[in-house]
Coordinates of C-alpha atoms and ligand atoms in Angstrom, one line a residue:
M1 CA -10.3 3.5 -8.9
K2 CA -10.4 7.6 -9.9
I3 CA -7.7 10.0 -9.5
K4 CA -8.7 13.4 -10.4
G5 CA -11.1 12.5 -12.9
F6 CA -9.0 9.5 -14.7
W7 CA -10.2 6.0 -14.6
F8 CA -7.5 3.2 -14.3
S9 CA -8.2 0.3 -15.9
R10 CA -8.2 -3.0 -13.5
S11 CA -4.8 -4.3 -14.9
M12 CA -3.7 -0.6 -14.9
Q13 CA -4.3 -0.8 -10.9
L14 CA -2.2 -4.0 -10.1
L15 CA 0.5 -2.6 -11.8
M16 CA 0.4 0.8 -9.9
V17 CA -0.2 -1.6 -6.8
A18 CA 2.6 -3.3 -7.6
A19 CA 5.1 -0.7 -8.0
L20 CA 4.0 0.9 -4.7
C21 CA 4.3 -2.0 -2.8
L22 CA 8.2 -2.7 -4.2
G23 CA 8.5 1.0 -3.0
G24 CA 7.6 -0.3 0.4
Q25 CA 5.5 2.7 0.5
V26 CA 2.0 1.3 1.4
S27 CA 2.6 -2.3 2.7
A28 CA 2.7 -2.7 6.9
D29 CA 5.8 -5.2 5.5
A30 CA 7.8 -1.4 5.5
L31 CA 7.9 -1.4 9.7
D32 CA 10.6 -3.5 10.4
A33 CA 9.7 -5.7 13.3
K34 CA 13.4 -5.4 14.8
A35 CA 12.6 -1.7 14.8
V36 CA 9.1 -1.9 16.3
D37 CA 10.6 -4.0 18.9
T38 CA 13.5 -1.6 19.8
A39 CA 10.3 1.1 19.8
L40 CA 8.4 -0.6 22.4
K41 CA 11.0 -1.2 24.5
A42 CA 12.3 1.9 24.7
A43 CA 9.2 3.8 25.2
Y44 CA 8.5 1.0 27.8
S45 CA 11.1 1.9 30.0
K46 CA 11.6 5.6 29.4
Y47 CA 8.4 6.3 31.3
K48 CA 7.7 2.8 33.2
N49 CA 8.6 4.8 36.5
L50 CA 6.9 8.4 35.2
K51 CA 4.8 9.2 38.1
D52 CA 2.8 12.1 36.8
G53 CA -0.9 12.5 36.6
A54 CA -3.6 10.6 38.6
N55 CA -6.4 8.0 38.0
A56 CA -9.5 10.1 37.6
D57 CA -11.6 9.5 40.8
Y58 CA -15.2 11.1 40.1
I59 CA -16.2 7.1 39.0
P60 CA -15.3 5.6 42.4
A61 CA -14.1 2.5 40.8
L62 CA -11.5 4.1 38.8
A63 CA -9.7 5.6 41.5
K64 CA -9.0 1.9 43.0
V65 CA -7.4 0.9 39.8
D66 CA -3.5 0.3 40.0
P67 CA -1.5 3.1 38.7
K68 CA 1.1 1.1 37.9
V69 CA -0.5 -0.8 35.4
Y70 CA 1.3 0.0 32.3
G71 CA 1.1 -2.2 28.7
I72 CA 1.8 -1.5 25.0
A73 CA 0.6 -3.0 21.9
L74 CA 1.4 -2.6 18.5
V75 CA -0.6 -4.3 15.6
T76 CA 0.1 -3.8 12.0
A77 CA -2.4 -3.8 9.4
D78 CA -1.5 -7.1 8.1
G79 CA -1.6 -8.4 11.4
K80 CA 1.5 -8.5 13.0
V81 CA 1.4 -8.2 17.0
Y82 CA 4.2 -6.8 19.3
T83 CA 3.4 -6.2 22.8
M84 CA 5.1 -4.8 26.0
G85 CA 4.8 -4.9 29.7
D86 CA 1.0 -5.3 30.9
L87 CA -1.2 -7.2 28.7
D88 CA -3.4 -9.3 31.2
T89 CA -5.2 -6.4 33.3
E90 CA -8.5 -5.2 31.8
V91 CA -9.2 -1.7 32.3
S92 CA -12.7 -0.1 31.3
I93 CA -12.7 1.2 27.8
Q94 CA -14.5 4.1 28.5
S95 CA -14.3 7.2 26.2
I96 CA -13.0 5.0 23.3
S97 CA -16.1 3.2 23.5
K98 CA -17.4 6.2 21.7
V99 CA -15.6 5.5 18.0
F100 CA -17.0 2.3 18.2
T101 CA -20.5 3.2 18.8
M102 CA -20.6 5.8 15.7
A103 CA -18.8 3.5 13.8
L104 CA -21.8 1.2 14.4
V105 CA -24.7 4.6 13.5
M106 CA -22.8 5.4 10.6
D107 CA -23.2 1.7 9.0
E108 CA -27.1 1.7 10.0
S109 CA -27.9 5.6 9.3
G110 CA -24.9 6.7 7.2
T111 CA -22.4 9.2 8.0
D112 CA -24.9 12.3 7.4
A113 CA -26.5 11.2 10.6
I114 CA -23.3 12.3 12.6
M115 CA -23.2 15.3 10.6
N116 CA -26.6 16.3 10.6
N117 CA -27.3 15.3 13.9
M118 CA -24.9 16.2 16.9
G119 CA -22.0 17.5 14.3
V120 CA -18.3 17.2 14.0
D121 CA -16.6 20.0 15.4
A122 CA -14.4 20.1 18.3
T123 CA -16.5 22.3 21.4
G124 CA -12.7 23.4 22.8
Q125 CA -14.4 22.5 26.2
V126 CA -14.1 19.7 28.8
F127 CA -15.7 16.4 27.6
N128 CA -18.6 17.0 29.8
S129 CA -19.4 20.4 29.2
I130 CA -22.6 21.5 29.9
V131 CA -21.6 24.9 28.9
A132 CA -21.2 24.0 25.2
I133 CA -24.4 22.1 24.6
E134 CA -26.1 25.9 25.4
Q135 CA -23.6 27.5 23.3
Y136 CA -24.3 25.4 19.8
Q137 CA -27.7 24.1 21.0
G138 CA -26.7 20.9 20.8
Q139 CA -25.0 20.9 17.5
E140 CA -21.2 20.8 17.0
M141 CA -21.7 18.4 19.8
N142 CA -18.6 15.7 18.7
A143 CA -19.7 12.4 19.3
M144 CA -16.3 11.8 20.8
V145 CA -17.2 14.3 23.8
N146 CA -20.2 13.4 26.2
P147 CA -23.1 15.0 24.8
G148 CA -22.5 13.9 21.3
A149 CA -21.6 10.6 22.4
I150 CA -24.8 9.7 24.0
T151 CA -26.8 10.9 21.5
A152 CA -24.7 8.6 19.1
T153 CA -25.9 5.4 21.7
S154 CA -29.3 7.1 21.3
M155 CA -29.5 6.5 17.8
V156 CA -28.5 3.0 17.8
K157 CA -31.6 1.2 16.4
G158 CA -33.2 -1.3 18.3
Q159 CA -36.9 -2.1 19.7
S160 CA -35.3 -3.0 23.2
Y161 CA -32.7 -1.9 25.5
D162 CA -31.1 -5.8 25.3
E163 CA -31.5 -5.4 21.5
I164 CA -29.5 -2.0 21.3
W165 CA -27.1 -3.2 24.0
S166 CA -26.3 -6.8 22.2
K167 CA -25.4 -4.6 19.3
I168 CA -22.8 -2.5 20.7
L169 CA -21.4 -5.2 22.2
A170 CA -21.2 -7.1 19.3
K171 CA -19.8 -4.5 17.3
Y172 CA -16.9 -4.2 19.9
S173 CA -16.1 -7.6 20.1
D174 CA -15.5 -7.8 16.4
F175 CA -13.4 -4.9 16.4
A176 CA -11.6 -6.5 19.5
G177 CA -11.4 -9.7 17.5
R178 CA -12.6 -12.1 20.7
K179 CA -16.0 -11.5 23.0
L180 CA -15.5 -8.4 25.5
T181 CA -17.6 -8.7 28.7
V182 CA -18.7 -5.3 30.9
L183 CA -16.6 -5.0 34.7
E184 CA -19.8 -5.0 36.5
D185 CA -18.2 -3.1 39.2
V186 CA -17.6 -0.5 37.2
Y187 CA -20.7 -0.1 35.7
E188 CA -22.4 0.0 39.2
S189 CA -19.9 2.7 40.5
E190 CA -20.7 4.8 37.1
A191 CA -24.3 4.1 36.9
A192 CA -24.5 5.3 41.0
T193 CA -22.8 8.5 40.3
N194 CA -23.7 9.3 36.5
Q195 CA -26.0 12.6 37.1
R196 CA -24.1 14.6 35.3
N197 CA -24.2 12.7 32.1
Q198 CA -28.3 12.1 32.7
A199 CA -27.9 16.0 32.7
L200 CA -26.5 16.4 29.4
A201 CA -28.3 13.6 27.8
Q202 CA -31.7 15.4 28.8
L203 CA -30.4 18.5 27.6
M204 CA -29.6 17.0 24.5
Y205 CA -33.3 15.7 24.5
A206 CA -34.8 19.2 24.9
Y207 CA -32.9 20.8 21.9
G208 CA -34.0 17.6 20.0
R209 CA -31.0 15.9 19.2
I210 CA -32.0 12.8 21.6
E211 CA -35.2 11.7 20.0
K212 CA -36.7 9.7 23.0
N213 CA -35.8 7.9 26.2
P214 CA -32.7 10.2 27.0
L215 CA -32.0 8.5 30.5
E216 CA -32.2 4.7 28.5
A217 CA -29.6 6.1 26.3
T218 CA -27.2 7.1 29.3
D219 CA -27.6 3.9 30.8
I220 CA -26.4 2.1 27.7
Y221 CA -23.6 4.5 27.3
T222 CA -22.9 3.8 30.9
R223 CA -22.8 0.0 30.2
Q224 CA -20.7 0.8 27.1
C225 CA -17.8 2.6 28.8
S226 CA -17.4 -0.3 31.3
V227 CA -16.6 -2.8 28.7
G228 CA -13.2 -4.8 29.5
V229 CA -10.3 -4.2 27.3
N230 CA -6.3 -4.9 27.5
A231 CA -3.9 -3.3 25.7
K232 CA -4.0 -5.7 22.9
D233 CA -7.9 -5.2 22.3
L234 CA -7.3 -1.6 21.9
A235 CA -4.4 -1.9 19.3
M236 CA -6.4 -4.8 17.5
M237 CA -9.6 -2.3 17.5
A238 CA -7.2 0.6 16.5
A239 CA -5.8 -2.0 13.6
T240 CA -9.0 -2.8 12.1
L241 CA -9.4 1.1 11.0
A242 CA -5.7 1.2 10.2
N243 CA -7.1 -1.7 7.8
G244 CA -9.6 0.0 6.2
G245 CA -12.4 -1.6 8.6
K246 CA -11.1 -5.3 8.1
H247 CA -9.8 -7.1 10.9
P248 CA -6.4 -7.9 10.2
I249 CA -6.7 -11.4 11.9
T250 CA -10.1 -12.3 11.7
G251 CA -10.5 -11.1 8.5
K252 CA -14.1 -9.5 9.1
Q253 CA -15.0 -6.4 7.6
V254 CA -16.2 -4.8 10.7
V255 CA -17.3 -1.4 9.6
N256 CA -18.0 0.1 6.2
E257 CA -14.5 0.8 4.4
E258 CA -16.2 3.9 3.2
H259 CA -16.8 5.3 6.6
V260 CA -13.1 4.9 7.8
P261 CA -12.4 8.0 6.8
E262 CA -14.7 10.0 8.6
I263 CA -14.1 7.9 11.5
L264 CA -10.4 8.7 11.9
A265 CA -11.4 12.6 11.2
V266 CA -14.0 12.6 14.2
M267 CA -10.8 11.2 16.3
A268 CA -8.6 13.5 15.0
T269 CA -10.7 16.8 15.8
A270 CA -11.6 15.4 19.4
G271 CA -10.3 12.2 20.4
L272 CA -8.0 13.7 23.2
Y273 CA -11.3 16.2 24.0
D274 CA -9.8 20.0 24.1
D275 CA -5.9 19.0 24.0
S276 CA -6.8 17.6 20.3
G277 CA -4.9 20.2 18.8
K278 CA -1.7 19.6 20.3
W279 CA -2.1 15.9 20.0
L280 CA -2.1 16.0 16.4
Y281 CA 0.1 18.7 16.0
T282 CA 3.0 16.2 17.7
T283 CA 1.7 12.7 16.4
G284 CA -0.5 13.4 13.4
L285 CA -2.4 10.5 14.6
P286 CA -6.0 10.2 14.9
A287 CA -6.5 8.5 18.5
K288 CA -9.1 8.3 21.0
S289 CA -8.6 8.6 25.1
G290 CA -10.6 7.1 27.9
V291 CA -10.3 7.9 31.6
G292 CA -9.8 4.3 32.4
G293 CA -6.1 5.3 31.3
G294 CA -6.2 3.7 27.7
I295 CA -5.3 5.3 24.5
L296 CA -5.4 3.9 21.0
A297 CA -3.9 5.4 17.3
V298 CA -4.3 5.0 14.2
S299 CA -1.3 4.9 11.5
P300 CA -3.8 4.6 8.2
G301 CA -2.5 1.6 6.3
K302 CA 0.6 1.3 8.9
F303 CA -0.7 0.5 12.4
G304 CA -3.0 0.4 15.3
I305 CA -1.3 1.2 18.7
A306 CA -2.5 1.2 22.2
V307 CA -1.4 2.0 25.4
I308 CA -3.2 1.5 28.9
S309 CA -1.9 3.7 32.2
P310 CA -4.5 4.5 34.4
P311 CA -2.8 8.0 35.5
L312 CA -4.5 11.0 33.8
D313 CA -3.6 14.7 33.1
A314 CA -5.7 17.8 33.4
A315 CA -7.5 17.1 30.1
G316 CA -8.4 13.4 31.1
N317 CA -5.6 11.7 28.8
S318 CA -3.6 8.8 30.0
V319 CA 0.1 10.6 30.9
R320 CA 2.1 7.8 29.8
A321 CA -0.1 6.6 27.2
Q322 CA 0.5 9.9 25.0
K323 CA 4.3 9.8 25.7
A324 CA 4.6 6.4 24.9
I325 CA 2.9 6.1 21.2
A326 CA 4.0 9.8 20.4
D327 CA 7.8 8.0 20.7
I328 CA 6.6 5.2 19.2
S329 CA 4.6 6.3 16.0
E330 CA 7.7 9.0 15.3
A331 CA 10.2 5.9 15.9
L332 CA 8.4 4.3 13.1
G333 CA 7.6 7.1 10.7
G334 CA 3.7 7.0 11.4
N335 CA 2.6 10.4 11.1
P336 CA 0.3 10.0 8.1
Y337 CA 0.9 14.1 7.3
D338 CA 4.9 13.4 7.5
V339 CA 5.9 12.1 3.8
E340 CA 9.4 11.4 2.7
Ligands
LIG1 N1 -18.0 7.2 31.2 C1 -17.2 8.4 31.3 C2 -17.7 9.8 31.5 O1 -19.1 9.5 30.6 C3 -16.4 8.2 29.9 C4 -15.6 10.0 30.1 C5 -14.2 9.7 29.2 O2 -13.4 8.7 28.9 N2 -13.5 10.7 29.0 O3 -17.4 10.1 32.2

Protein backbone atom coordinates (compact mmCIF):
# COMPACT_ATOMS: atom_id res chain seq x y z
CA MET A 1 0.00 0.00 0.00
CA LYS A 2 1.42 3.39 -0.97
CA ILE A 3 -0.04 6.58 0.41
CA LYS A 4 1.41 9.89 -0.75
CA GLY A 5 4.85 8.41 -1.27
CA PHE A 6 5.04 6.35 1.96
CA TRP A 7 5.11 2.59 2.01
CA PHE A 8 3.27 0.96 4.88
CA SER A 9 4.19 -2.43 6.27
CA ARG A 10 1.65 -5.26 6.19
CA SER A 11 1.00 -5.09 9.96
CA MET A 12 0.59 -1.33 9.77
CA GLN A 13 -1.94 -1.82 6.97
CA LEU A 14 -3.92 -4.31 9.05
CA LEU A 15 -3.98 -1.90 11.97
CA MET A 16 -5.22 0.88 9.73
CA VAL A 17 -7.97 -1.28 8.23
CA ALA A 18 -9.06 -2.42 11.70
CA ALA A 19 -9.18 1.18 12.92
CA LEU A 20 -11.24 2.26 9.95
CA CYS A 21 -13.66 -0.64 10.36
CA LEU A 22 -14.11 0.11 14.05
CA GLY A 23 -14.87 3.68 13.12
CA GLY A 24 -17.49 2.38 10.72
CA GLN A 25 -15.92 4.31 7.85
CA VAL A 26 -15.26 1.70 5.22
CA SER A 27 -17.41 -1.28 6.00
CA ALA A 28 -20.74 -1.93 4.29
CA ASP A 29 -21.86 -3.10 7.77
CA ALA A 30 -22.22 0.59 8.48
CA LEU A 31 -25.46 0.33 6.50
CA ASP A 32 -28.09 -0.37 9.09
CA ALA A 33 -30.57 -3.01 7.84
CA LYS A 34 -33.56 -1.14 9.21
CA ALA A 35 -32.46 2.12 7.60
CA VAL A 36 -32.10 0.38 4.24
CA ASP A 37 -35.54 -1.23 4.49
CA THR A 38 -37.12 2.06 5.47
CA ALA A 39 -35.44 3.92 2.62
CA LEU A 40 -36.54 1.33 0.03
CA LYS A 41 -40.12 1.29 1.30
CA ALA A 42 -40.34 5.09 1.37
CA ALA A 43 -39.01 5.50 -2.19
CA TYR A 44 -41.19 2.69 -3.47
CA SER A 45 -44.45 4.11 -2.16
CA LYS A 46 -43.55 7.73 -2.91
CA TYR A 47 -43.15 7.06 -6.66
CA LYS A 48 -45.45 4.08 -7.18
CA ASN A 49 -48.25 6.19 -8.65
CA LEU A 50 -46.05 8.60 -10.56
CA LYS A 51 -47.22 8.74 -14.17
CA ASP A 52 -44.48 10.87 -15.74
CA GLY A 53 -42.47 9.68 -18.73
CA ALA A 54 -43.19 7.17 -21.46
CA ASN A 55 -41.82 3.81 -22.59
CA ALA A 56 -39.25 3.96 -25.38
CA ASP A 57 -41.06 3.17 -28.63
CA TYR A 58 -38.33 3.48 -31.27
CA ILE A 59 -37.73 -0.21 -30.54
CA PRO A 60 -41.28 -1.56 -31.02
CA ALA A 61 -41.00 -4.36 -28.41
CA LEU A 62 -40.18 -1.84 -25.65
CA ALA A 63 -43.44 0.03 -26.17
CA LYS A 64 -45.32 -3.15 -25.21
CA VAL A 65 -43.70 -3.56 -21.77
CA ASP A 66 -46.05 -2.85 -18.85
CA PRO A 67 -45.20 0.69 -17.68
CA LYS A 68 -46.32 -0.21 -14.16
CA VAL A 69 -43.41 -2.62 -13.64
CA TYR A 70 -41.47 -1.16 -10.70
CA GLY A 71 -38.78 -3.04 -8.80
CA ILE A 72 -36.01 -1.88 -6.48
CA ALA A 73 -32.99 -3.82 -5.24
CA LEU A 74 -29.97 -2.85 -3.17
CA VAL A 75 -27.03 -5.17 -2.55
CA THR A 76 -24.32 -4.15 -0.12
CA ALA A 77 -20.64 -4.59 -0.97
CA ASP A 78 -20.59 -7.43 1.56
CA GLY A 79 -23.53 -9.22 -0.02
CA LYS A 80 -26.68 -8.29 1.90
CA VAL A 81 -29.70 -8.10 -0.38
CA TYR A 82 -32.67 -5.76 0.07
CA THR A 83 -35.62 -5.65 -2.35
CA MET A 84 -38.96 -3.98 -2.88
CA GLY A 85 -41.68 -4.32 -5.52
CA ASP A 86 -41.41 -6.32 -8.75
CA LEU A 87 -38.39 -8.59 -8.83
CA ASP A 88 -39.75 -11.18 -11.23
CA THR A 89 -40.17 -9.16 -14.39
CA GLU A 90 -37.14 -9.10 -16.66
CA VAL A 91 -36.65 -6.09 -18.90
CA SER A 92 -33.95 -5.81 -21.56
CA ILE A 93 -30.69 -4.50 -20.14
CA GLN A 94 -30.20 -2.14 -23.13
CA SER A 95 -27.51 0.49 -22.60
CA ILE A 96 -26.60 -0.76 -19.14
CA SER A 97 -24.82 -3.55 -21.04
CA LYS A 98 -22.31 -0.97 -22.29
CA VAL A 99 -20.60 -0.91 -18.89
CA PHE A 100 -19.95 -4.63 -18.88
CA THR A 101 -18.74 -4.96 -22.45
CA MET A 102 -16.35 -2.08 -21.76
CA ALA A 103 -15.17 -3.96 -18.64
CA LEU A 104 -14.48 -7.02 -20.79
CA VAL A 105 -12.49 -4.95 -23.30
CA MET A 106 -10.47 -3.38 -20.46
CA ASP A 107 -9.65 -6.83 -19.11
CA GLU A 108 -8.60 -8.10 -22.53
CA SER A 109 -6.80 -5.05 -23.90
CA GLY A 110 -6.18 -2.67 -20.97
CA THR A 111 -7.83 0.62 -20.06
CA ASP A 112 -5.68 2.56 -22.56
CA ALA A 113 -7.40 0.72 -25.40
CA ILE A 114 -10.64 2.49 -24.48
CA MET A 115 -8.97 5.82 -23.83
CA ASN A 116 -6.97 5.80 -27.07
CA ASN A 117 -9.61 4.44 -29.41
CA MET A 118 -13.01 5.96 -28.73
CA GLY A 119 -12.05 8.13 -25.78
CA VAL A 120 -13.68 8.82 -22.43
CA ASP A 121 -15.12 12.30 -22.79
CA ALA A 122 -18.82 13.08 -22.88
CA THR A 123 -20.25 14.06 -26.25
CA GLY A 124 -22.94 16.34 -24.80
CA GLN A 125 -25.27 14.91 -27.45
CA VAL A 126 -28.03 12.31 -27.42
CA PHE A 127 -26.88 8.70 -27.09
CA ASN A 128 -27.23 7.89 -30.80
CA SER A 129 -25.94 11.13 -32.25
CA ILE A 130 -24.40 11.08 -35.70
CA VAL A 131 -23.42 14.75 -35.35
CA ALA A 132 -21.22 13.85 -32.35
CA ILE A 133 -19.20 11.39 -34.44
CA GLU A 134 -18.73 13.98 -37.17
CA GLN A 135 -17.80 16.65 -34.66
CA TYR A 136 -15.02 14.57 -33.10
CA GLN A 137 -14.16 12.23 -35.97
CA GLY A 138 -15.03 9.22 -33.89
CA GLN A 139 -12.89 10.25 -30.91
CA GLU A 140 -14.38 11.47 -27.65
CA MET A 141 -17.11 8.87 -28.13
CA ASN A 142 -17.59 7.67 -24.61
CA ALA A 143 -18.30 3.91 -24.45
CA MET A 144 -21.59 4.71 -22.67
CA VAL A 145 -23.12 6.17 -25.85
CA ASN A 146 -23.93 4.11 -28.94
CA PRO A 147 -20.98 4.85 -31.27
CA GLY A 148 -18.44 4.21 -28.48
CA ALA A 149 -20.39 1.20 -27.24
CA ILE A 150 -20.66 -0.50 -30.64
CA THR A 151 -16.94 0.19 -31.07
CA ALA A 152 -16.27 -1.45 -27.68
CA THR A 153 -18.25 -4.50 -28.80
CA SER A 154 -16.14 -4.62 -31.99
CA MET A 155 -12.99 -4.71 -29.80
CA VAL A 156 -13.96 -7.92 -27.94
CA LYS A 157 -11.47 -10.56 -29.07
CA GLY A 158 -12.68 -13.69 -30.84
CA GLN A 159 -12.51 -15.59 -34.12
CA SER A 160 -16.24 -15.84 -34.71
CA TYR A 161 -19.55 -14.19 -33.89
CA ASP A 162 -20.38 -17.08 -31.54
CA GLU A 163 -17.09 -16.92 -29.67
CA ILE A 164 -17.42 -13.17 -29.10
CA TRP A 165 -21.06 -13.44 -28.10
CA SER A 166 -20.44 -16.27 -25.60
CA LYS A 167 -17.72 -14.23 -23.91
CA ILE A 168 -20.00 -11.22 -23.58
CA LEU A 169 -22.92 -13.20 -22.18
CA ALA A 170 -20.64 -15.09 -19.78
CA LYS A 171 -19.21 -11.80 -18.49
CA TYR A 172 -22.68 -10.33 -17.86
CA SER A 173 -23.74 -13.56 -16.13
CA ASP A 174 -20.68 -13.44 -13.88
CA PHE A 175 -21.53 -9.88 -12.91
CA ALA A 176 -25.13 -10.86 -12.13
CA GLY A 177 -24.18 -14.10 -10.38
CA ARG A 178 -26.57 -16.19 -12.46
CA LYS A 179 -26.88 -17.31 -16.07
CA LEU A 180 -28.60 -14.59 -18.08
CA THR A 181 -30.41 -15.12 -21.38
CA VAL A 182 -31.56 -13.02 -24.34
CA LEU A 183 -35.16 -11.79 -24.64
CA GLU A 184 -35.49 -12.95 -28.25
CA ASP A 185 -38.55 -10.82 -29.05
CA VAL A 186 -36.63 -7.68 -28.05
CA TYR A 187 -33.60 -8.76 -30.09
CA GLU A 188 -35.72 -9.40 -33.19
CA SER A 189 -37.59 -6.14 -32.78
CA GLU A 190 -34.41 -4.09 -32.45
CA ALA A 191 -32.50 -6.02 -35.15
CA ALA A 192 -35.29 -5.14 -37.59
CA THR A 193 -35.18 -1.45 -36.74
CA ASN A 194 -31.55 -0.65 -35.87
CA GLN A 195 -30.61 1.08 -39.14
CA ARG A 196 -29.44 4.13 -37.23
CA ASN A 197 -27.01 2.08 -35.14
CA GLN A 198 -25.77 0.42 -38.34
CA ALA A 199 -25.08 3.91 -39.69
CA LEU A 200 -23.22 4.90 -36.50
CA ALA A 201 -21.07 1.77 -36.81
CA GLN A 202 -20.32 2.39 -40.48
CA LEU A 203 -19.22 5.92 -39.62
CA MET A 204 -16.98 4.68 -36.79
CA TYR A 205 -15.55 2.19 -39.31
CA ALA A 206 -14.96 5.00 -41.80
CA TYR A 207 -13.02 6.90 -39.13
CA GLY A 208 -10.94 3.78 -38.38
CA ARG A 209 -12.28 3.35 -34.84
CA ILE A 210 -13.95 0.04 -35.71
CA GLU A 211 -11.39 -2.14 -37.46
CA LYS A 212 -13.62 -4.65 -39.19
CA ASN A 213 -17.16 -5.99 -39.65
CA PRO A 214 -19.11 -2.94 -38.41
CA LEU A 215 -22.45 -4.60 -39.13
CA GLU A 216 -21.51 -7.74 -37.23
CA ALA A 217 -20.47 -5.56 -34.27
CA THR A 218 -23.85 -3.79 -34.46
CA ASP A 219 -25.68 -7.10 -34.43
CA ILE A 220 -23.73 -8.41 -31.43
CA TYR A 221 -24.35 -5.08 -29.71
CA THR A 222 -28.09 -5.42 -30.44
CA ARG A 223 -28.02 -8.90 -28.92
CA GLN A 224 -26.18 -7.68 -25.81
CA CYS A 225 -28.82 -4.95 -25.35
CA SER A 226 -31.56 -7.63 -25.40
CA VAL A 227 -30.28 -9.59 -22.40
CA GLY A 228 -33.06 -9.95 -19.82
CA VAL A 229 -32.48 -8.72 -16.27
CA ASN A 230 -34.58 -8.09 -13.19
CA ALA A 231 -33.91 -5.43 -10.56
CA LYS A 232 -31.91 -7.83 -8.40
CA ASP A 233 -29.63 -8.84 -11.29
CA LEU A 234 -28.80 -5.20 -11.95
CA ALA A 235 -28.18 -4.50 -8.26
CA MET A 236 -25.81 -7.50 -8.11
CA MET A 237 -23.94 -6.16 -11.13
CA ALA A 238 -23.66 -2.75 -9.46
CA ALA A 239 -22.64 -4.30 -6.13
CA THR A 240 -19.84 -6.20 -7.89
CA LEU A 241 -18.47 -2.84 -9.02
CA ALA A 242 -19.01 -1.40 -5.52
CA ASN A 243 -16.92 -4.29 -4.22
CA GLY A 244 -13.85 -3.74 -6.41
CA GLY A 245 -15.03 -6.07 -9.16
CA LYS A 246 -15.53 -9.09 -6.90
CA HIS A 247 -19.06 -10.49 -6.83
CA PRO A 248 -20.22 -10.08 -3.22
CA ILE A 249 -22.02 -13.43 -3.15
CA THR A 250 -20.27 -15.81 -5.57
CA GLY A 251 -16.88 -14.39 -4.52
CA LYS A 252 -15.66 -14.44 -8.14
CA GLN A 253 -13.34 -11.64 -9.27
CA VAL A 254 -15.31 -10.70 -12.36
CA VAL A 255 -13.19 -7.82 -13.60
CA ASN A 256 -9.65 -6.75 -12.78
CA GLU A 257 -9.88 -4.71 -9.58
CA GLU A 258 -7.54 -2.08 -11.05
CA HIS A 259 -10.03 -1.27 -13.80
CA VAL A 260 -12.96 -0.52 -11.51
CA PRO A 261 -12.05 3.15 -10.87
CA GLU A 262 -11.87 3.76 -14.64
CA ILE A 263 -15.15 1.95 -15.27
CA LEU A 264 -16.87 4.07 -12.62
CA ALA A 265 -15.31 7.24 -14.03
CA VAL A 266 -16.65 6.54 -17.51
CA MET A 267 -20.09 5.83 -16.02
CA ALA A 268 -19.97 9.10 -14.09
CA THR A 269 -19.07 11.00 -17.25
CA ALA A 270 -21.83 9.74 -19.53
CA GLY A 271 -23.89 7.00 -17.85
CA LEU A 272 -27.07 9.05 -18.06
CA TYR A 273 -26.15 10.52 -21.47
CA ASP A 274 -26.44 14.28 -21.69
CA ASP A 275 -28.14 14.42 -18.27
CA SER A 276 -25.09 12.87 -16.60
CA GLY A 277 -23.95 16.20 -15.15
CA LYS A 278 -27.30 16.83 -13.51
CA TRP A 279 -27.37 13.31 -12.13
CA LEU A 280 -23.85 13.52 -10.72
CA TYR A 281 -24.59 16.93 -9.26
CA THR A 282 -27.59 15.54 -7.39
CA THR A 283 -26.32 12.12 -6.32
CA GLY A 284 -22.55 11.88 -6.84
CA LEU A 285 -23.08 8.29 -7.98
CA PRO A 286 -21.59 6.65 -11.07
CA ALA A 287 -24.64 5.14 -12.76
CA LYS A 288 -25.91 3.72 -16.03
CA SER A 289 -29.35 3.77 -17.55
CA GLY A 290 -30.98 1.78 -20.33
CA VAL A 291 -34.04 2.47 -22.49
CA GLY A 292 -35.56 -0.77 -21.18
CA GLY A 293 -36.24 1.20 -17.98
CA GLY A 294 -33.40 0.07 -15.74
CA ILE A 295 -30.84 2.22 -13.95
CA LEU A 296 -28.05 0.92 -11.77
CA ALA A 297 -25.83 3.05 -9.55
CA VAL A 298 -22.71 2.35 -7.51
CA SER A 299 -21.73 3.73 -4.12
CA PRO A 300 -18.10 2.54 -4.04
CA GLY A 301 -17.30 0.33 -1.06
CA LYS A 302 -20.88 0.55 0.14
CA PHE A 303 -23.59 -0.74 -2.18
CA GLY A 304 -24.98 -1.26 -5.64
CA ILE A 305 -28.56 -0.24 -6.28
CA ALA A 306 -30.92 -0.71 -9.21
CA VAL A 307 -34.45 0.23 -10.13
CA ILE A 308 -36.53 -0.99 -13.05
CA SER A 309 -39.41 1.16 -14.30
CA PRO A 310 -39.93 1.56 -18.08
CA PRO A 311 -41.28 5.13 -18.51
CA LEU A 312 -38.42 7.42 -19.57
CA ASP A 313 -37.80 11.16 -19.63
CA ALA A 314 -36.67 13.11 -22.71
CA ALA A 315 -33.00 12.11 -22.23
CA GLY A 316 -33.96 8.41 -22.22
CA ASN A 317 -33.59 7.80 -18.48
CA SER A 318 -36.22 6.08 -16.31
CA VAL A 319 -38.14 8.71 -14.37
CA ARG A 320 -38.99 6.62 -11.31
CA ALA A 321 -35.58 4.97 -11.20
CA GLN A 322 -33.75 8.32 -11.03
CA LYS A 323 -35.98 9.60 -8.25
CA ALA A 324 -35.98 6.40 -6.20
CA ILE A 325 -32.21 5.89 -6.41
CA ALA A 326 -31.52 9.53 -5.53
CA ASP A 327 -33.79 9.34 -2.46
CA ILE A 328 -32.44 6.03 -1.21
CA SER A 329 -28.81 7.00 -1.68
CA GLU A 330 -29.41 10.30 0.08
CA ALA A 331 -31.03 8.51 3.03
CA LEU A 332 -28.12 6.09 3.30
CA GLY A 333 -25.25 8.52 2.77
CA GLY A 334 -24.30 6.97 -0.58
CA ASN A 335 -22.72 10.06 -2.16
CA PRO A 336 -18.96 9.35 -2.30
CA TYR A 337 -18.15 13.07 -2.37
CA ASP A 338 -20.02 13.69 0.85
CA VAL A 339 -17.48 12.91 3.56
CA GLU A 340 -18.63 13.36 7.12
N1 LIG B 1 -30.27 -0.77 -27.79
C1 LIG B 1 -30.51 0.62 -27.61
C2 LIG B 1 -30.01 1.41 -28.78
O1 LIG B 1 -28.99 1.12 -29.29
C3 LIG B 1 -29.85 1.04 -26.35
C4 LIG B 1 -29.98 2.52 -26.12
C5 LIG B 1 -30.16 2.89 -24.69
O2 LIG B 1 -30.49 2.09 -23.81
N2 LIG B 1 -30.02 4.16 -24.44
O3 LIG B 1 -30.62 2.34 -29.21
